[in-house]
mmCIF file of C-alpha atoms in Angstrom:
data_model
loop_
_atom_site.group_PDB
_atom_site.id
_atom_site.type_symbol
_atom_site.label_atom_id
_atom_site.label_comp_id
_atom_site.label_asym_id
_atom_site.label_seq_id
_atom_site.Cartn_x
_atom_site.Cartn_y
_atom_site.Cartn_z
ATOM 1 C CA UNK A 102 211.000 22.381 90.776
ATOM 2 C CA UNK A 103 213.188 19.491 90.757
ATOM 3 C CA UNK A 104 214.328 17.356 93.723
ATOM 4 C CA UNK A 105 216.696 15.876 94.215
ATOM 5 C CA UNK A 106 216.340 12.523 93.301
ATOM 6 C CA UNK A 107 218.804 9.468 95.392
ATOM 7 C CA UNK A 108 218.933 7.320 92.811
ATOM 8 C CA UNK A 109 218.775 8.039 87.900
ATOM 9 C CA UNK A 110 217.641 5.991 85.150
ATOM 10 C CA UNK A 111 219.337 7.085 82.088
ATOM 11 C CA UNK A 112 217.379 5.530 78.476
ATOM 12 C CA UNK A 113 219.754 4.644 76.552
ATOM 13 C CA UNK A 114 218.554 5.464 72.612
ATOM 14 C CA UNK A 115 217.967 9.238 71.606
ATOM 15 C CA UNK A 116 219.590 9.935 75.315
ATOM 16 C CA UNK A 117 222.940 8.924 75.369
ATOM 17 C CA UNK A 118 223.606 7.120 71.886
ATOM 18 C CA UNK A 119 222.666 8.240 69.176
ATOM 19 C CA UNK A 120 222.126 4.262 67.602
ATOM 20 C CA UNK A 121 220.178 5.971 63.853
ATOM 21 C CA UNK A 122 223.128 5.602 61.567
ATOM 22 C CA UNK A 123 223.617 1.500 62.383
ATOM 23 C CA UNK A 124 219.091 0.945 62.737
ATOM 24 C CA UNK A 125 219.623 2.941 59.268
ATOM 25 C CA UNK A 126 221.700 1.014 57.538
ATOM 26 C CA UNK A 127 221.091 -2.544 59.292
ATOM 27 C CA UNK A 128 217.030 -1.550 57.470
ATOM 28 C CA UNK A 129 218.359 -0.702 54.295
ATOM 29 C CA UNK A 130 220.447 -3.488 54.216
ATOM 30 C CA UNK A 131 217.050 -5.845 55.315
ATOM 31 C CA UNK A 132 214.910 -4.282 51.975
ATOM 32 C CA UNK A 133 217.918 -4.947 50.014
ATOM 33 C CA UNK A 134 217.499 -8.478 50.464
ATOM 34 C CA UNK A 135 213.344 -8.682 50.700
ATOM 35 C CA UNK A 136 214.312 -6.003 47.063
ATOM 36 C CA UNK A 137 211.987 -3.345 48.644
ATOM 37 C CA UNK A 138 213.141 0.319 48.999
ATOM 38 C CA UNK A 139 215.041 0.768 50.896
ATOM 39 C CA UNK A 140 214.830 4.283 53.180
ATOM 40 C CA UNK A 141 217.443 5.951 54.222
ATOM 41 C CA UNK A 142 218.409 7.370 57.589
ATOM 42 C CA UNK A 143 216.204 10.686 58.210
ATOM 43 C CA UNK A 144 213.123 8.608 57.952
ATOM 44 C CA UNK A 145 214.495 5.715 60.361
ATOM 45 C CA UNK A 146 215.604 8.657 62.982
ATOM 46 C CA UNK A 147 211.555 9.207 62.168
ATOM 47 C CA UNK A 148 210.106 5.807 63.434
ATOM 48 C CA UNK A 149 213.120 4.891 66.862
ATOM 49 C CA UNK A 150 212.298 4.388 70.038
ATOM 50 C CA UNK A 151 209.947 1.490 70.563
ATOM 51 C CA UNK A 152 212.566 -1.215 70.191
ATOM 52 C CA UNK A 153 213.691 -2.684 66.828
ATOM 53 C CA UNK A 154 211.180 -5.486 66.366
ATOM 54 C CA UNK A 155 208.627 -1.754 66.569
ATOM 55 C CA UNK A 156 210.921 -0.548 63.576
ATOM 56 C CA UNK A 157 211.217 -3.828 61.412
ATOM 57 C CA UNK A 158 207.058 -3.820 61.403
ATOM 58 C CA UNK A 159 207.349 0.291 60.441
ATOM 59 C CA UNK A 160 209.957 -0.076 57.725
ATOM 60 C CA UNK A 161 208.279 -3.488 56.179
ATOM 61 C CA UNK A 162 205.211 0.004 55.973
ATOM 62 C CA UNK A 163 207.668 2.558 55.647
ATOM 63 C CA UNK A 164 205.773 4.992 57.784
ATOM 64 C CA UNK A 165 204.858 5.184 61.551
ATOM 65 C CA UNK A 166 201.549 3.864 62.499
ATOM 66 C CA UNK A 167 200.261 0.256 61.156
ATOM 67 C CA UNK A 168 200.944 -3.380 60.145
ATOM 68 C CA UNK A 169 202.646 -5.288 57.224
ATOM 69 C CA UNK A 170 201.812 -8.255 56.218
ATOM 70 C CA UNK A 171 202.612 -11.358 59.226
ATOM 71 C CA UNK A 172 204.428 -13.601 56.187
ATOM 72 C CA UNK A 173 206.453 -10.608 55.260
ATOM 73 C CA UNK A 174 207.069 -10.043 58.887
ATOM 74 C CA UNK A 175 208.384 -13.467 59.979
ATOM 75 C CA UNK A 176 210.701 -13.203 56.649
ATOM 76 C CA UNK A 177 212.133 -9.279 57.633
ATOM 77 C CA UNK A 178 212.460 -9.954 61.183
ATOM 78 C CA UNK A 179 215.148 -12.930 61.880
ATOM 79 C CA UNK A 180 217.232 -10.917 58.460
ATOM 80 C CA UNK A 181 217.366 -7.353 60.593
ATOM 81 C CA UNK A 182 218.520 -9.265 63.163
ATOM 82 C CA UNK A 183 221.214 -10.858 62.220
ATOM 83 C CA UNK A 184 222.367 -7.823 61.039
ATOM 84 C CA UNK A 185 222.011 -5.782 64.114
ATOM 85 C CA UNK A 186 223.644 -8.118 65.947
ATOM 86 C CA UNK A 187 227.014 -7.261 63.847
ATOM 87 C CA UNK A 188 226.287 -3.644 63.119
ATOM 88 C CA UNK A 189 225.606 -2.776 66.909
ATOM 89 C CA UNK A 190 228.541 -0.052 67.596
ATOM 90 C CA UNK A 191 229.493 -0.291 64.095
ATOM 91 C CA UNK A 192 228.374 3.891 63.294
ATOM 92 C CA UNK A 193 226.352 4.202 66.571
ATOM 93 C CA UNK A 194 228.445 7.484 68.929
ATOM 94 C CA UNK A 195 227.527 9.366 72.116
ATOM 95 C CA UNK A 196 225.756 12.514 72.149
ATOM 96 C CA UNK A 197 228.042 15.328 73.121
ATOM 97 C CA UNK A 198 228.590 15.733 76.549
ATOM 98 C CA UNK A 199 227.558 12.014 77.410
ATOM 99 C CA UNK A 200 230.897 11.002 79.530
ATOM 100 C CA UNK A 201 230.968 14.371 80.731
ATOM 101 C CA UNK A 202 227.382 14.405 82.417
ATOM 102 C CA UNK A 203 227.214 10.661 83.765
ATOM 103 C CA UNK A 204 231.456 12.115 84.838
ATOM 104 C CA UNK A 205 229.327 14.083 87.270
ATOM 105 C CA UNK A 206 227.363 12.389 88.423
ATOM 106 C CA UNK A 207 229.610 9.300 89.746
ATOM 107 C CA UNK A 208 231.202 11.479 91.057
ATOM 108 C CA UNK A 209 228.680 12.838 92.708
ATOM 109 C CA UNK A 210 227.590 9.610 94.629
ATOM 110 C CA UNK A 211 224.333 9.392 92.415
ATOM 111 C CA UNK A 212 223.541 5.855 92.121
ATOM 112 C CA UNK A 213 223.051 5.097 88.232
ATOM 113 C CA UNK A 214 220.861 2.942 87.047
ATOM 114 C CA UNK A 215 220.037 2.037 82.225
ATOM 115 C CA UNK A 216 216.546 1.565 81.069
ATOM 116 C CA UNK A 217 216.491 1.104 77.972
ATOM 117 C CA UNK A 218 213.168 -0.600 75.299
ATOM 118 C CA UNK A 219 216.695 -2.608 73.279
ATOM 119 C CA UNK A 220 216.665 -6.115 73.522
ATOM 120 C CA UNK A 221 219.634 -7.523 76.129
ATOM 121 C CA UNK A 222 221.604 -8.707 73.243
ATOM 122 C CA UNK A 223 221.561 -5.576 71.622
ATOM 123 C CA UNK A 224 222.151 -2.891 74.845
ATOM 124 C CA UNK A 225 224.801 -4.878 76.897
ATOM 125 C CA UNK A 226 227.677 -4.789 73.805
ATOM 126 C CA UNK A 227 226.598 -1.485 72.286
ATOM 127 C CA UNK A 228 227.285 0.289 76.006
ATOM 128 C CA UNK A 229 230.544 -1.771 76.727
ATOM 129 C CA UNK A 230 231.903 -1.393 73.304
ATOM 130 C CA UNK A 231 231.201 2.680 74.036
ATOM 131 C CA UNK A 232 232.609 2.945 76.605
ATOM 132 C CA UNK A 233 229.701 3.051 78.996
ATOM 133 C CA UNK A 234 228.619 0.442 80.565
ATOM 134 C CA UNK A 235 230.420 0.739 84.224
ATOM 135 C CA UNK A 236 228.903 3.608 85.455
ATOM 136 C CA UNK A 237 225.696 1.242 85.713
ATOM 137 C CA UNK A 238 225.282 -0.032 88.286
ATOM 138 C CA UNK A 239 221.629 -2.048 86.937
ATOM 139 C CA UNK A 240 221.460 -2.399 82.951
ATOM 140 C CA UNK A 241 217.524 -3.119 82.275
ATOM 141 C CA UNK A 242 216.846 -3.769 78.536
ATOM 142 C CA UNK A 243 212.980 -4.161 76.929
ATOM 143 C CA UNK A 244 213.349 -8.111 77.663
ATOM 144 C CA UNK A 245 214.765 -8.347 81.256
ATOM 145 C CA UNK A 246 211.057 -7.922 82.364
ATOM 146 C CA UNK A 247 208.217 -9.286 80.711
ATOM 147 C CA UNK A 248 207.190 -5.400 80.539
ATOM 148 C CA UNK A 249 208.766 -2.342 78.878
ATOM 149 C CA UNK A 250 207.921 1.148 78.774
ATOM 150 C CA UNK A 251 205.872 3.071 78.850
ATOM 151 C CA UNK A 252 204.856 0.588 81.591
ATOM 152 C CA UNK A 253 206.143 1.817 84.557
ATOM 153 C CA UNK A 254 207.539 -1.683 85.904
ATOM 154 C CA UNK A 255 211.328 -1.307 84.306
ATOM 155 C CA UNK A 256 211.504 1.794 86.447
ATOM 156 C CA UNK A 257 210.393 0.186 89.533
ATOM 157 C CA UNK A 258 212.253 -3.330 89.667
ATOM 158 C CA UNK A 259 215.604 -0.729 89.234
ATOM 159 C CA UNK A 260 214.444 1.292 92.011
ATOM 160 C CA UNK A 261 212.688 -1.989 94.579
ATOM 161 C CA UNK A 262 216.878 -3.186 93.009
ATOM 162 C CA UNK A 263 218.436 -0.013 94.618
ATOM 163 C CA UNK A 264 215.728 -0.298 97.834
ATOM 164 C CA UNK A 265 215.114 3.649 96.604
ATOM 165 C CA UNK A 266 211.162 5.187 97.143
ATOM 166 C CA UNK A 267 210.187 6.241 93.357
ATOM 167 C CA UNK A 268 209.773 9.506 94.385
ATOM 168 C CA UNK A 269 213.177 10.267 95.010
ATOM 169 C CA UNK A 270 213.804 8.775 91.725
ATOM 170 C CA UNK A 271 214.912 10.917 88.596
ATOM 171 C CA UNK A 272 214.403 8.926 84.986
ATOM 172 C CA UNK A 273 216.281 10.671 82.266
ATOM 173 C CA UNK A 274 215.172 10.623 79.104
ATOM 174 C CA UNK A 275 214.007 10.455 75.299
ATOM 175 C CA UNK A 276 210.603 10.513 74.032
ATOM 176 C CA UNK A 277 207.246 10.744 75.777
ATOM 177 C CA UNK A 278 207.283 6.735 76.142
ATOM 178 C CA UNK A 279 209.787 7.195 78.996
ATOM 179 C CA UNK A 280 208.069 10.885 80.208
ATOM 180 C CA UNK A 281 204.812 8.451 80.453
ATOM 181 C CA UNK A 282 207.235 5.410 82.271
ATOM 182 C CA UNK A 283 207.994 8.371 85.039
ATOM 183 C CA UNK A 284 205.194 9.319 85.168
ATOM 184 C CA UNK A 285 203.339 5.787 86.141
ATOM 185 C CA UNK A 286 205.959 4.656 87.779
ATOM 186 C CA UNK A 287 205.823 8.749 90.019
ATOM 187 C CA UNK A 288 210.064 9.163 89.777
ATOM 188 C CA UNK A 289 211.332 13.042 87.629
ATOM 189 C CA UNK A 290 211.555 13.109 85.139
ATOM 190 C CA UNK A 291 214.406 14.310 82.807
ATOM 191 C CA UNK A 292 214.213 14.967 78.989
ATOM 192 C CA UNK A 293 216.878 15.450 76.529
ATOM 193 C CA UNK A 294 215.411 18.078 73.557
ATOM 194 C CA UNK A 295 217.184 16.298 70.795
ATOM 195 C CA UNK A 296 216.491 11.952 70.073
ATOM 196 C CA UNK A 297 213.255 10.411 68.827
ATOM 197 C CA UNK A 298 210.580 10.976 69.836
ATOM 198 C CA UNK A 299 209.329 10.615 65.870
ATOM 199 C CA UNK A 300 209.417 14.059 64.972
ATOM 200 C CA UNK A 301 207.086 16.043 67.973
ATOM 201 C CA UNK A 302 208.706 18.243 69.955
ATOM 202 C CA UNK A 303 209.146 16.189 73.727
ATOM 203 C CA UNK A 304 208.103 19.543 75.499
ATOM 204 C CA UNK A 305 204.742 18.656 74.860
ATOM 205 C CA UNK A 306 204.468 15.293 76.302
ATOM 206 C CA UNK A 307 205.434 18.215 80.233
ATOM 207 C CA UNK A 308 208.265 16.792 81.338
ATOM 208 C CA UNK A 309 209.337 18.588 84.997
ATOM 209 C CA UNK A 310 212.008 19.887 82.665
ATOM 210 C CA UNK A 311 214.098 19.842 78.789
ATOM 211 C CA UNK A 312 218.122 19.843 79.191
ATOM 212 C CA UNK A 313 220.118 20.553 75.652
ATOM 213 C CA UNK A 314 223.494 18.402 76.856
ATOM 214 C CA UNK A 315 224.336 16.231 80.142
ATOM 215 C CA UNK A 316 225.675 18.493 81.017
ATOM 216 C CA UNK A 317 223.257 20.669 82.354
ATOM 217 C CA UNK A 318 221.856 18.165 84.412
ATOM 218 C CA UNK A 319 224.547 19.203 86.870
ATOM 219 C CA UNK A 320 223.316 22.743 86.664
ATOM 220 C CA UNK A 321 219.731 20.884 87.763
ATOM 221 C CA UNK A 322 220.546 18.927 90.198
ATOM 222 C CA UNK A 323 222.816 22.114 92.195
ATOM 223 C CA UNK A 324 219.074 24.220 91.834
ATOM 224 C CA UNK A 325 217.693 21.427 93.222
ATOM 225 C CA UNK A 326 215.335 21.224 97.054
#
């Protein structure tokens, strides 16, 4: 059973925004500049969700786990950052139902924040360009604090900002990282059935609820205790 929260924090990539089209374009453009084989969007979709540094490392070795040559990474990472700075929101889109779900949460008076592992220099322009930045009173990016998800610190930071207890807080995300951070923080966690969880079913991580679109959060909250 879901308890009605006072505050709801929402993840970005894989929850609000399908950012893979831009990320994949930048990965492949980076690989071309390095004279290495490109990967395509389908592979990149399984590699995102832990920040762009990790994505670049995965792209360089062509798999989820492992580490690339240190010198190669030092060459590649600045190339990717320059590409992504120019291509943060050119191909990315809101998932269906996101704007309607945010409209409902705002009208219902919930305190809303955004917590992501994406760096602030990419997060803020992306949310602004897609027209959803103003829904959130606080945006906690991957470099706002020394720690990022799955560490609970970003969630607790937002709870302190709003003056809300973790037990009265909810996170909405899409990955096992969101589930781990929420459990460690003492938050409830609702996950999207789509999103970026490295090809694994998010239900296996046992969130409190799984929904197919952000519009479905209304039904959850209206039935909440």
